[in-house]
CSV table of C-alpha atoms and ligand atoms in Angstrom, one decimal:
chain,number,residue,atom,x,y,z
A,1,UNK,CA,15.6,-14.1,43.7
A,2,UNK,CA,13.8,-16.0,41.3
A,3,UNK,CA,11.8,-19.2,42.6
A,4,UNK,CA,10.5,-21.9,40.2
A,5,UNK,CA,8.2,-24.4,42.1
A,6,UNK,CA,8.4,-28.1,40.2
A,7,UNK,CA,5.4,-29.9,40.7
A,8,UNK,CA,6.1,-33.5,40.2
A,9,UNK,CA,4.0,-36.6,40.5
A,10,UNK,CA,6.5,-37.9,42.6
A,11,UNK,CA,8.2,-34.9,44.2
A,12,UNK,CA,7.6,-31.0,44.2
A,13,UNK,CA,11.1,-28.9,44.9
A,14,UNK,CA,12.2,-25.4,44.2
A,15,UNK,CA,14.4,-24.2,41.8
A,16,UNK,CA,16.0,-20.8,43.2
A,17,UNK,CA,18.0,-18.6,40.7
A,18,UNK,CA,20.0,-15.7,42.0
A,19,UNK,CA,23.3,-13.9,41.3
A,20,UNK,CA,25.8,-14.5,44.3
A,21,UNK,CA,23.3,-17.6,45.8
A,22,UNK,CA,26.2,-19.9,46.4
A,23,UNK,CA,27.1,-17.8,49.3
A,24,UNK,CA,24.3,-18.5,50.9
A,25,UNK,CA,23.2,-22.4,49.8
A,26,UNK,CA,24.5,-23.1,53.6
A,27,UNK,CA,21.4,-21.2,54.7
A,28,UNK,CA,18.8,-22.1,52.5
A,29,UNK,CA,20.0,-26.0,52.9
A,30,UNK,CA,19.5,-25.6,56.6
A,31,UNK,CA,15.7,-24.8,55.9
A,32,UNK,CA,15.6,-28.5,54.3
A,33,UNK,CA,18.1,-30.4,55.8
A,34,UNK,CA,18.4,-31.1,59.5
A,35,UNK,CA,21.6,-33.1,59.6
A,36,UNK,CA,24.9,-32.2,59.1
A,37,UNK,CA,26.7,-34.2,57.2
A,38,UNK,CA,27.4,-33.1,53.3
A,39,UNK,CA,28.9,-34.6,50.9
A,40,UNK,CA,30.0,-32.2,47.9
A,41,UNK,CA,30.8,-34.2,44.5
A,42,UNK,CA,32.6,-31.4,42.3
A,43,UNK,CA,35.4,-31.7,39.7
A,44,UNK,CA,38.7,-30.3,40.4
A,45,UNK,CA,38.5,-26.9,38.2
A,46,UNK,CA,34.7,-26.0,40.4
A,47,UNK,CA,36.7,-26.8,43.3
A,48,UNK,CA,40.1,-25.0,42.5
A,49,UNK,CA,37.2,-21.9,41.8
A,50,UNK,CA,35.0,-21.9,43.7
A,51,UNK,CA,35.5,-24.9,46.3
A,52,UNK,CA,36.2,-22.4,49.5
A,53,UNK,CA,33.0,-20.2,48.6
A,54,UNK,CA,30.7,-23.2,49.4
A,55,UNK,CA,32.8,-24.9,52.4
A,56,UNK,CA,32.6,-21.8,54.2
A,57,UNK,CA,28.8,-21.0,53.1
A,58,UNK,CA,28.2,-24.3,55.0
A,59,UNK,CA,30.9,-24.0,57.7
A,60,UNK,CA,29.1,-21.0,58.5
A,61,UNK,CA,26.0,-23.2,58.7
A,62,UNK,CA,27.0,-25.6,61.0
A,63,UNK,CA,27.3,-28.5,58.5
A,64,UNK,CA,30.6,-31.0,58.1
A,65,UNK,CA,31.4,-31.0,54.4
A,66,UNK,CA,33.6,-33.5,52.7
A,67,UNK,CA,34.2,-33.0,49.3
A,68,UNK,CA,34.7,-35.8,46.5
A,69,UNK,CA,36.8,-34.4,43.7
A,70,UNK,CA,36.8,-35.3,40.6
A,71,UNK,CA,38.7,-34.6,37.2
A,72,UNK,CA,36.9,-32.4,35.1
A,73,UNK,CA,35.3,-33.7,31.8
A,74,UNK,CA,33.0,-36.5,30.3
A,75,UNK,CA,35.5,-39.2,31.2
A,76,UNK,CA,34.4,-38.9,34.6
A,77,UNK,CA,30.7,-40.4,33.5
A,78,UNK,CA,32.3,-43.5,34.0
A,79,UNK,CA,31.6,-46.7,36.1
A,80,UNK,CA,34.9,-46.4,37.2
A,81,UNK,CA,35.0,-42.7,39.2
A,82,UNK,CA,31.2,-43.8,40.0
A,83,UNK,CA,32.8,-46.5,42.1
A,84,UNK,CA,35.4,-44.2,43.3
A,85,UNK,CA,32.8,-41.8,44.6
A,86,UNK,CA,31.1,-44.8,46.4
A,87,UNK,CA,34.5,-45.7,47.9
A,88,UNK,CA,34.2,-41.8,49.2
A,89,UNK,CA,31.2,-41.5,50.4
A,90,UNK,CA,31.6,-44.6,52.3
A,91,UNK,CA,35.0,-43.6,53.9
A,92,UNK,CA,33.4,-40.3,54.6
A,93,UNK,CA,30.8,-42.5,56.5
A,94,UNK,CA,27.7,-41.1,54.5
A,95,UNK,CA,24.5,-42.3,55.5
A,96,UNK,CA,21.1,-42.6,54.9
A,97,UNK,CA,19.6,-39.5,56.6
A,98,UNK,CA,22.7,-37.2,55.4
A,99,UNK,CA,22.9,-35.2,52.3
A,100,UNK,CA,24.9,-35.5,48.6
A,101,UNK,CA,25.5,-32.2,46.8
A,102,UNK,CA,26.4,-32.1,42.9
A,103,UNK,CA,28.9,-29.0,42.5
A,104,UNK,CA,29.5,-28.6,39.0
A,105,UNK,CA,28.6,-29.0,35.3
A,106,UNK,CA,26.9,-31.7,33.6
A,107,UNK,CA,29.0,-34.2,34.3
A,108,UNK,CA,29.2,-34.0,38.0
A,109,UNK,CA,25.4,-33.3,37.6
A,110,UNK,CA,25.2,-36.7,36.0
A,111,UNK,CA,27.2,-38.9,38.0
A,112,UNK,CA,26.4,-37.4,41.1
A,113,UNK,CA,22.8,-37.5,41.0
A,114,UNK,CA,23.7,-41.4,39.9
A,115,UNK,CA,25.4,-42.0,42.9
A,116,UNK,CA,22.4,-40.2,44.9
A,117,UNK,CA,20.1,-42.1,43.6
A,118,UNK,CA,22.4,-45.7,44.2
A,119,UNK,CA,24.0,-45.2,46.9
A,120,UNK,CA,22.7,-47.3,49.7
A,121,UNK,CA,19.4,-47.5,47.8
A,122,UNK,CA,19.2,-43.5,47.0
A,123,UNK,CA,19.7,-40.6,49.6
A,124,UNK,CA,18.5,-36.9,49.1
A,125,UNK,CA,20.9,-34.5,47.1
A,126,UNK,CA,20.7,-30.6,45.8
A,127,UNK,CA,22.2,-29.5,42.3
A,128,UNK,CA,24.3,-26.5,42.0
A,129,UNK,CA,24.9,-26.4,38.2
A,130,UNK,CA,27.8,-24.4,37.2
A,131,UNK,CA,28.1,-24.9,33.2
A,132,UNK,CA,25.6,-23.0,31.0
A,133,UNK,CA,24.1,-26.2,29.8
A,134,UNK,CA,23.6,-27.6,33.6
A,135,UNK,CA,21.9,-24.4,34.6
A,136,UNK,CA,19.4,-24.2,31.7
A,137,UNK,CA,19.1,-28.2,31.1
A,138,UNK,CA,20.7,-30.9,33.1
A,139,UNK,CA,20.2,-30.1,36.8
A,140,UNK,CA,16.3,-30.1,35.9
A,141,UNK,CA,14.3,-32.7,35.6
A,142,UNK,CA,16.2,-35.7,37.7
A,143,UNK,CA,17.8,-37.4,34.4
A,144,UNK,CA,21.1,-38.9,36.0
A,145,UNK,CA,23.1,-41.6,34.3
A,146,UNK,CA,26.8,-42.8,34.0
A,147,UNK,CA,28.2,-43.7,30.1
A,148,UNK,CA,29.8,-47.4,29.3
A,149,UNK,CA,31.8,-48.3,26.7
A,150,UNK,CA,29.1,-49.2,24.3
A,151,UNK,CA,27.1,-45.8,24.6
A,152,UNK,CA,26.8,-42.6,26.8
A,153,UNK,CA,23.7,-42.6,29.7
A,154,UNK,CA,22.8,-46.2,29.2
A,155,UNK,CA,23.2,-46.5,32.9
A,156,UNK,CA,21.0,-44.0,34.7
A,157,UNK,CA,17.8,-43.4,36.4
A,158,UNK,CA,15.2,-40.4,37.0
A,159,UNK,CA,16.0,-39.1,40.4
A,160,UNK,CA,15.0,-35.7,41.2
A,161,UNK,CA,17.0,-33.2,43.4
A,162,UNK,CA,15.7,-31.6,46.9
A,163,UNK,CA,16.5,-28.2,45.5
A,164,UNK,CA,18.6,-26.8,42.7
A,165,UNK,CA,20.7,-23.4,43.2
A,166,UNK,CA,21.1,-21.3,40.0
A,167,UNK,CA,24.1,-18.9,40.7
A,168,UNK,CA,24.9,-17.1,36.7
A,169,UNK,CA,27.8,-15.3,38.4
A,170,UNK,CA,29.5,-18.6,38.0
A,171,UNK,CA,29.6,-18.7,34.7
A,172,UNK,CA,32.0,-15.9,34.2
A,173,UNK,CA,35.0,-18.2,34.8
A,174,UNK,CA,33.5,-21.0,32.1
A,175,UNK,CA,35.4,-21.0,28.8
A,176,UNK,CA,34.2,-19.4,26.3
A,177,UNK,CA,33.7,-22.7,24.4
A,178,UNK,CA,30.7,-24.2,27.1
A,179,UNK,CA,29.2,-21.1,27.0
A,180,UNK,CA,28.7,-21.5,22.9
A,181,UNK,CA,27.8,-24.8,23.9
A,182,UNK,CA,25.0,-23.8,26.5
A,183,UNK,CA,23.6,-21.9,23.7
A,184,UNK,CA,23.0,-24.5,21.4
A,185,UNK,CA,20.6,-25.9,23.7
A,186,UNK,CA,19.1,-22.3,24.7
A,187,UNK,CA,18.3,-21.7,21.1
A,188,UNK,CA,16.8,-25.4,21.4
A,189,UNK,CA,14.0,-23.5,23.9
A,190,UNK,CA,13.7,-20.8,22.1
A,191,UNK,CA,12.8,-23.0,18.8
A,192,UNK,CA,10.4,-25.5,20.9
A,193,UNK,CA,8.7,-23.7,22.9
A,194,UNK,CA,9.3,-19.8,22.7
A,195,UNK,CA,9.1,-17.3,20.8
A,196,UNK,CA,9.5,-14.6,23.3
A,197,UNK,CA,13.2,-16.1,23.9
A,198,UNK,CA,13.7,-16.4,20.1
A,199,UNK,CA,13.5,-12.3,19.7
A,200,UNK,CA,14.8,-11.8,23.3
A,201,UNK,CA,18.3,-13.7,21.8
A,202,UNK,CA,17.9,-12.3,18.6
A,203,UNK,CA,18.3,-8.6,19.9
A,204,UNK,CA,21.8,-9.8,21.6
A,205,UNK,CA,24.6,-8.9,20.3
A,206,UNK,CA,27.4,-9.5,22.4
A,207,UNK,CA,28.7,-11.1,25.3
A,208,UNK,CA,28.3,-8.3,27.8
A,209,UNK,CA,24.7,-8.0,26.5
A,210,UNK,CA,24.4,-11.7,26.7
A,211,UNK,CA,24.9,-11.8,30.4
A,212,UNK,CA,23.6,-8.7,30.9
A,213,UNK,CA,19.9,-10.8,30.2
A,214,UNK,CA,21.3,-14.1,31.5
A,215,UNK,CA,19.3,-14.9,34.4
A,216,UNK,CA,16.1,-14.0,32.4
A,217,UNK,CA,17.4,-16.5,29.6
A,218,UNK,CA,18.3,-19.0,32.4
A,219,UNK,CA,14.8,-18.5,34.1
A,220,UNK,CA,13.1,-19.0,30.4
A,221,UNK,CA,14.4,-22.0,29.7
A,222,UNK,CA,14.1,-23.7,33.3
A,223,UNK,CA,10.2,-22.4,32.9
A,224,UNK,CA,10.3,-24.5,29.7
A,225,UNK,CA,11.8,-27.6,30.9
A,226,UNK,CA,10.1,-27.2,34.3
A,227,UNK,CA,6.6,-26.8,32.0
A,228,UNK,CA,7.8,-29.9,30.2
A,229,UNK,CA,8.8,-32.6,32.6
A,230,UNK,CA,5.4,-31.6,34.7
A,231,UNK,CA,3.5,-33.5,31.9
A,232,UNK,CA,5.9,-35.9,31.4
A,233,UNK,CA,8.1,-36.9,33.8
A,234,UNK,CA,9.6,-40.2,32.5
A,235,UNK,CA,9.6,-39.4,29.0
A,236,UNK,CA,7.1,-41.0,27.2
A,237,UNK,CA,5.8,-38.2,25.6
A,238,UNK,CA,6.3,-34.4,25.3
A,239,UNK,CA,9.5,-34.1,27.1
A,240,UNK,CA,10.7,-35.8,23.5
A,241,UNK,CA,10.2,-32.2,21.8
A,242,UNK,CA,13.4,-31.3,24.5
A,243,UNK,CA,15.3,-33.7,22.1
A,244,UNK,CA,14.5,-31.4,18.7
A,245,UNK,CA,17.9,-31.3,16.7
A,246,UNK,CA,19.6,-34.0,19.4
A,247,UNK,CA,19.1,-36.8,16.6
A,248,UNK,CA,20.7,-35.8,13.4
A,249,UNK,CA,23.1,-33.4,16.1
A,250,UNK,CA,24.0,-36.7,18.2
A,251,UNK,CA,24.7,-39.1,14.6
A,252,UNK,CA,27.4,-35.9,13.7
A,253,UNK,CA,28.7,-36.0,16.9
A,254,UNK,CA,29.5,-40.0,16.9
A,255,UNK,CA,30.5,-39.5,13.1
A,256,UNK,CA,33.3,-37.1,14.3
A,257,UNK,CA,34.3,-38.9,17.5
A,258,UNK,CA,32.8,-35.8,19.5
A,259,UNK,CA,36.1,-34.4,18.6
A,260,UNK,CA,35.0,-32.0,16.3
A,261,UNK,CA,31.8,-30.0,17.6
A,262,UNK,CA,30.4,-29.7,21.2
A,263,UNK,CA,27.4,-31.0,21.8
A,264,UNK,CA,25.4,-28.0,21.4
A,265,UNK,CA,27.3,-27.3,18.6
A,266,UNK,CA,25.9,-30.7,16.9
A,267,UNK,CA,22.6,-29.7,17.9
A,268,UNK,CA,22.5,-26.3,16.5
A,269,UNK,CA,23.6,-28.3,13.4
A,270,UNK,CA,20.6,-30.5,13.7
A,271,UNK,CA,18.3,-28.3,14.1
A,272,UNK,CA,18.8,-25.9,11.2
A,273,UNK,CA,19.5,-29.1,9.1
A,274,UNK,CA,16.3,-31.0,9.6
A,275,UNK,CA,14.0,-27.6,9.9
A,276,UNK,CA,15.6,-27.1,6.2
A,277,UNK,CA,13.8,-30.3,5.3
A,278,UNK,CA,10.5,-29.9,7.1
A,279,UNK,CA,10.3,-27.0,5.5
A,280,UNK,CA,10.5,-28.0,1.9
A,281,UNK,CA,8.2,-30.8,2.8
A,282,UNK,CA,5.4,-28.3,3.8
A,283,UNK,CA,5.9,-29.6,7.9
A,284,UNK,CA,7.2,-26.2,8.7
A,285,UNK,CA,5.9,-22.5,8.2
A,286,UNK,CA,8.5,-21.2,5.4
A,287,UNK,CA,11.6,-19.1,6.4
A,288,UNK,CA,11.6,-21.1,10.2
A,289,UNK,CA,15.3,-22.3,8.8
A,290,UNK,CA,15.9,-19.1,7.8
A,291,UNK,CA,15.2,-17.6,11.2
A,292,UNK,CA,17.0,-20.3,13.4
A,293,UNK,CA,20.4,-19.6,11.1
A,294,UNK,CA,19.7,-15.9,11.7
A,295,UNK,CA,19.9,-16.5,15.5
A,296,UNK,CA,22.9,-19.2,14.9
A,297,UNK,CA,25.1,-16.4,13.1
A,298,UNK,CA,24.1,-14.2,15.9
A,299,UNK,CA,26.2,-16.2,18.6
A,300,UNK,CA,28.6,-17.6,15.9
A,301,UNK,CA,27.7,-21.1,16.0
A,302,UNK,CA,29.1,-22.4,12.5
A,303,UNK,CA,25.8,-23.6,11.0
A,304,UNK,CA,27.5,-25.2,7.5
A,305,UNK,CA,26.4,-28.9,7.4
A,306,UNK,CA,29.7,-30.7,7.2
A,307,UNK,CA,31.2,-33.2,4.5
A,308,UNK,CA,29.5,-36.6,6.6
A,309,UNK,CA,29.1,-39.8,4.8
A,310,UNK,CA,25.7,-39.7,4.8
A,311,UNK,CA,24.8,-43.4,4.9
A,312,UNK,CA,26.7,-43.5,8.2
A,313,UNK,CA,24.4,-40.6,9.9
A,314,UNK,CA,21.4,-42.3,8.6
A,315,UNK,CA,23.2,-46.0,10.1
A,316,UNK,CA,23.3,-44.3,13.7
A,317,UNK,CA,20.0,-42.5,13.4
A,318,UNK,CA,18.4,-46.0,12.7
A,319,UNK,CA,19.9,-47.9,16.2
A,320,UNK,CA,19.3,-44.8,17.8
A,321,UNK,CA,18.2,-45.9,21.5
A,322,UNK,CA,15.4,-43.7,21.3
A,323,UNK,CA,13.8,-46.1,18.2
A,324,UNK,CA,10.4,-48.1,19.4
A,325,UNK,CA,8.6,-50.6,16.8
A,326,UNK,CA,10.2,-49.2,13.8
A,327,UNK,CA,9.8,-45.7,14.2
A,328,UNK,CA,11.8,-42.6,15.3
A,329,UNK,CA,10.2,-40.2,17.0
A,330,UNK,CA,11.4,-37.3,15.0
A,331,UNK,CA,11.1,-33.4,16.3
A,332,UNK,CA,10.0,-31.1,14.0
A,333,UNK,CA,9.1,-27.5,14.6
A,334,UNK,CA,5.5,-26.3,13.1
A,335,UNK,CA,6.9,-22.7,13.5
A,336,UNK,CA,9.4,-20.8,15.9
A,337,UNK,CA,7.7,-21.8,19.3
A,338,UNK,CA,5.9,-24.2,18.4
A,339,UNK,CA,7.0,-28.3,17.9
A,340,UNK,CA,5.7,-31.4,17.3
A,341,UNK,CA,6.7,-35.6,17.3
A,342,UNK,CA,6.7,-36.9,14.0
A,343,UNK,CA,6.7,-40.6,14.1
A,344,UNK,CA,8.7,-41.6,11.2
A,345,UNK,CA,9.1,-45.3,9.8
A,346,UNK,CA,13.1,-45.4,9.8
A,347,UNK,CA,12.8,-46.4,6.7
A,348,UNK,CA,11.9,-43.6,5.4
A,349,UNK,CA,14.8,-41.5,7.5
A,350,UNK,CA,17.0,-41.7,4.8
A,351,UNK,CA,14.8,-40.3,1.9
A,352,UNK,CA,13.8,-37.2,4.4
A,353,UNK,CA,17.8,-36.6,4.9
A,354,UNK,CA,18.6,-36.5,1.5
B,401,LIG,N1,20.8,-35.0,32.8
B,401,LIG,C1,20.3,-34.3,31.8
B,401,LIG,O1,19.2,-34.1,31.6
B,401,LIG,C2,21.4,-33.8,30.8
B,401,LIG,C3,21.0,-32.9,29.8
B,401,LIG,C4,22.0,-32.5,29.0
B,401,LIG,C5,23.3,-32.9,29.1
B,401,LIG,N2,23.6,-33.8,30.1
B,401,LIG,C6,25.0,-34.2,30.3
B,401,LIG,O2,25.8,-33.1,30.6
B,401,LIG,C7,27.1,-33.4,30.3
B,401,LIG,C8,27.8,-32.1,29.8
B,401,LIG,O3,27.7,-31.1,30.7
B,401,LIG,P1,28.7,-29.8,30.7
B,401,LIG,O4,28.7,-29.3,29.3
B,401,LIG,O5,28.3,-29.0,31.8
B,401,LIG,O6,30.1,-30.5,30.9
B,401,LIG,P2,31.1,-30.5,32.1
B,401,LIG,O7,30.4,-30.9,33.3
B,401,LIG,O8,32.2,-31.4,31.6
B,401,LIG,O9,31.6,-29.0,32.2
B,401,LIG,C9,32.3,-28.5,31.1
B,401,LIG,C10,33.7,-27.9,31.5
B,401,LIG,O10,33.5,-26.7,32.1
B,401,LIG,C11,34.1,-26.6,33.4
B,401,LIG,N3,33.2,-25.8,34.2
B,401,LIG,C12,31.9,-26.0,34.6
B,401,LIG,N4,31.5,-24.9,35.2
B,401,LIG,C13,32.5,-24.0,35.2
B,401,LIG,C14,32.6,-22.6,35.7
B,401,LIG,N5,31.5,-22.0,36.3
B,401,LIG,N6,33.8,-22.0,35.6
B,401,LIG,C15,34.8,-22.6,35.0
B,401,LIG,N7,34.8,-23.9,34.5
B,401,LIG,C16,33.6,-24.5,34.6
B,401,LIG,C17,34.1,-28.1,33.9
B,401,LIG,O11,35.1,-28.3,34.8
B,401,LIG,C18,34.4,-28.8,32.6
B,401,LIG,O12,35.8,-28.7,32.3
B,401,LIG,C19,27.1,-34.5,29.4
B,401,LIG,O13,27.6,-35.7,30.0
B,401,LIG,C20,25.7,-34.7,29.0
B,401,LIG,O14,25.3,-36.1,28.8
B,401,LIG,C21,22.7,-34.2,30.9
B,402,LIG,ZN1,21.3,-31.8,24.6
């Protein structure tokens, strides 16, 4: 088993990563939780999959688990099923000492950890991601939020989890499209902050080799974030080099409705695209772009900026909520492994698109 220790201002928790662990998250959540009450807040394809695995890991334990289903997919972020979930965890007569658990991908990470941290003024909860994404990104570093109609995660908090359970055996029921998706963001890593990862990825060349190396590739990229949010917990600083690509990436994905590419997808997009300009600006060591659309075409990630109107990209990218005084914060890569926050006046965003 691999243990990550995340030493946090406010809170210090483990991070365990191990083939097979959800059989045994009843044990290790009896060596920090006394209680027994649980309450597990999965969507309904986790559940149909793997929903027996954990009740009986914590049957076995001695805990009373109630699960709160929900249905899969980013409608759920809503404040709708977060009221729905509060409904549950009330009729399943949840209190303050007991114990939340999020059972699924981002999405369940998100709203669950919301809930955690509302309900009844915030009570303890673990993560057990279950997407690529929420293993390498979302169930670390205590970013939990709920989307309303006029924008995703404007409702949210930082509320970090008591432990988070890494199992990669999971992810060989998750379709094929969220693990391309997962990628995006691992390539993210690699460009940010390794370039270990970078050749590591580079020298895979298909899926059996890809999870061959997976819990190494997990364990990089949680190292990364872990190494990240130590400095910067609220995100005032360096934890903005975690958003490289995520500007330009989220403008395409609003331009096409998030219909068109996944999120990681957008990103990948986002990155090659403004590491292509940085690059012929002299920001970036030459042949960067080159390399990130070598590893892109590696994993098949299409990396062919589409047909956007441009002055709507460059709209979006301007009331970006991320903006302060003026300026974006923009992420730029010096080489592979190696980034850095270029504040740019937004008005000059649209000359350095073009
Ligand atoms: N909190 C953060 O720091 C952070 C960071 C990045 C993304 N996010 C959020 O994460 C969300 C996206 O997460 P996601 O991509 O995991 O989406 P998701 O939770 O919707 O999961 C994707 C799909 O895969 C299914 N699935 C998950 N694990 C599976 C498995 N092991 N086997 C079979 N099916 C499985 C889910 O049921 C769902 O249909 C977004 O809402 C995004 O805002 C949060
Ligand atoms: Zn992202």
């Amino acid at each position: 088993m691999k243990v990550l220790n995340v030493n946090l201002k406010t809170k210090k928790y483990d991070i365990l990563i191990e083939k097979g662990i959800i059989k045994n998250v009843g044990m290790e959540i009896k060596k920090i939780y006394d209680g027994v009450k649980i309450a597990v807040i999965t969507d309904q394809n986790i559940y149909s999959l793997y929903g027996n695995i954990l009740k009986d890991s914590l049957l076995n334990y001695g805990f009373q688990p109630n699960f709160v289903i929900v249905d899969p997919g980013e409608k759920s972020k809503s404040i709708n099923v977060l009221e729905n979930v509060y409904s549950k965890l009330i009729e399943f007569n949840i209190t303050r000492g007991d114990m939340i658990i999020t059972f699924g991908g981002g999405v369940v990470g998100d709203l669950g950890g919301f809930a955690a941290s509302t309900y009844l003024r915030g009570i303890d909860y673990v993560q057990i991601p279950t997407s690529l994404l929420a293993q390498i990104d979302s169930s670390i570093g205590g970013k939990v939020a709920v989307n309303i109609k006029q924008g995703k995660n404007l409702v949210g908090s930082f509320y970090q989890p008591k432990k988070v359970f890494i199992d990669s055996n999971l992810l060989n029921t998750l379709p094929e499209e969220f693990i391309k998706d997962g990628l995006g963001e691992v390539i993210k890593y690699a460009c940010i902050s390794s370039l270990d990862l970078y050749e590591l990825l580079l020298n895979i060349t298909s899926k059996e080799e890809l999870f061959h190396n997976i819990d190494k590739i997990i364990l990089d990229c949680c190292n990364i974030k872990k190494e990240i949010i130590e400095q910067d917990e609220l995100d005032t600083g360096i934890r903005m080099i975690l958003n490289f690509g995520h500007t330009l990436g989220h403008a395409i994905e609003t331009y096409y409705n998030y219909e068109k590419y996944t999120h990681g997808e957008a990103v990948a997009l986002g990155m090659y695209y403004i590491t292509q300009k940085s690059e012929a600006l002299g920001y970036t060591e030459l042949g960067t772009s080159n390399k990130i659309k070598k590893l892109l075409n590696n994993f098949n990630i299409d990396y062919s900026f589409p047909n956007v109107n441009m002055d709507y990209i460059n709209k979006t990218i301007c009331k970006d909520k991320k903006n302060i005084s003026g300026n974006i914060n923009l992420i730029l890569l010096k080489k592979i492994g190696e980034a850095f926050v270029d504040q740019m006046p937004i008005k000059n965003i649209y000359n350095f698109l073009q």
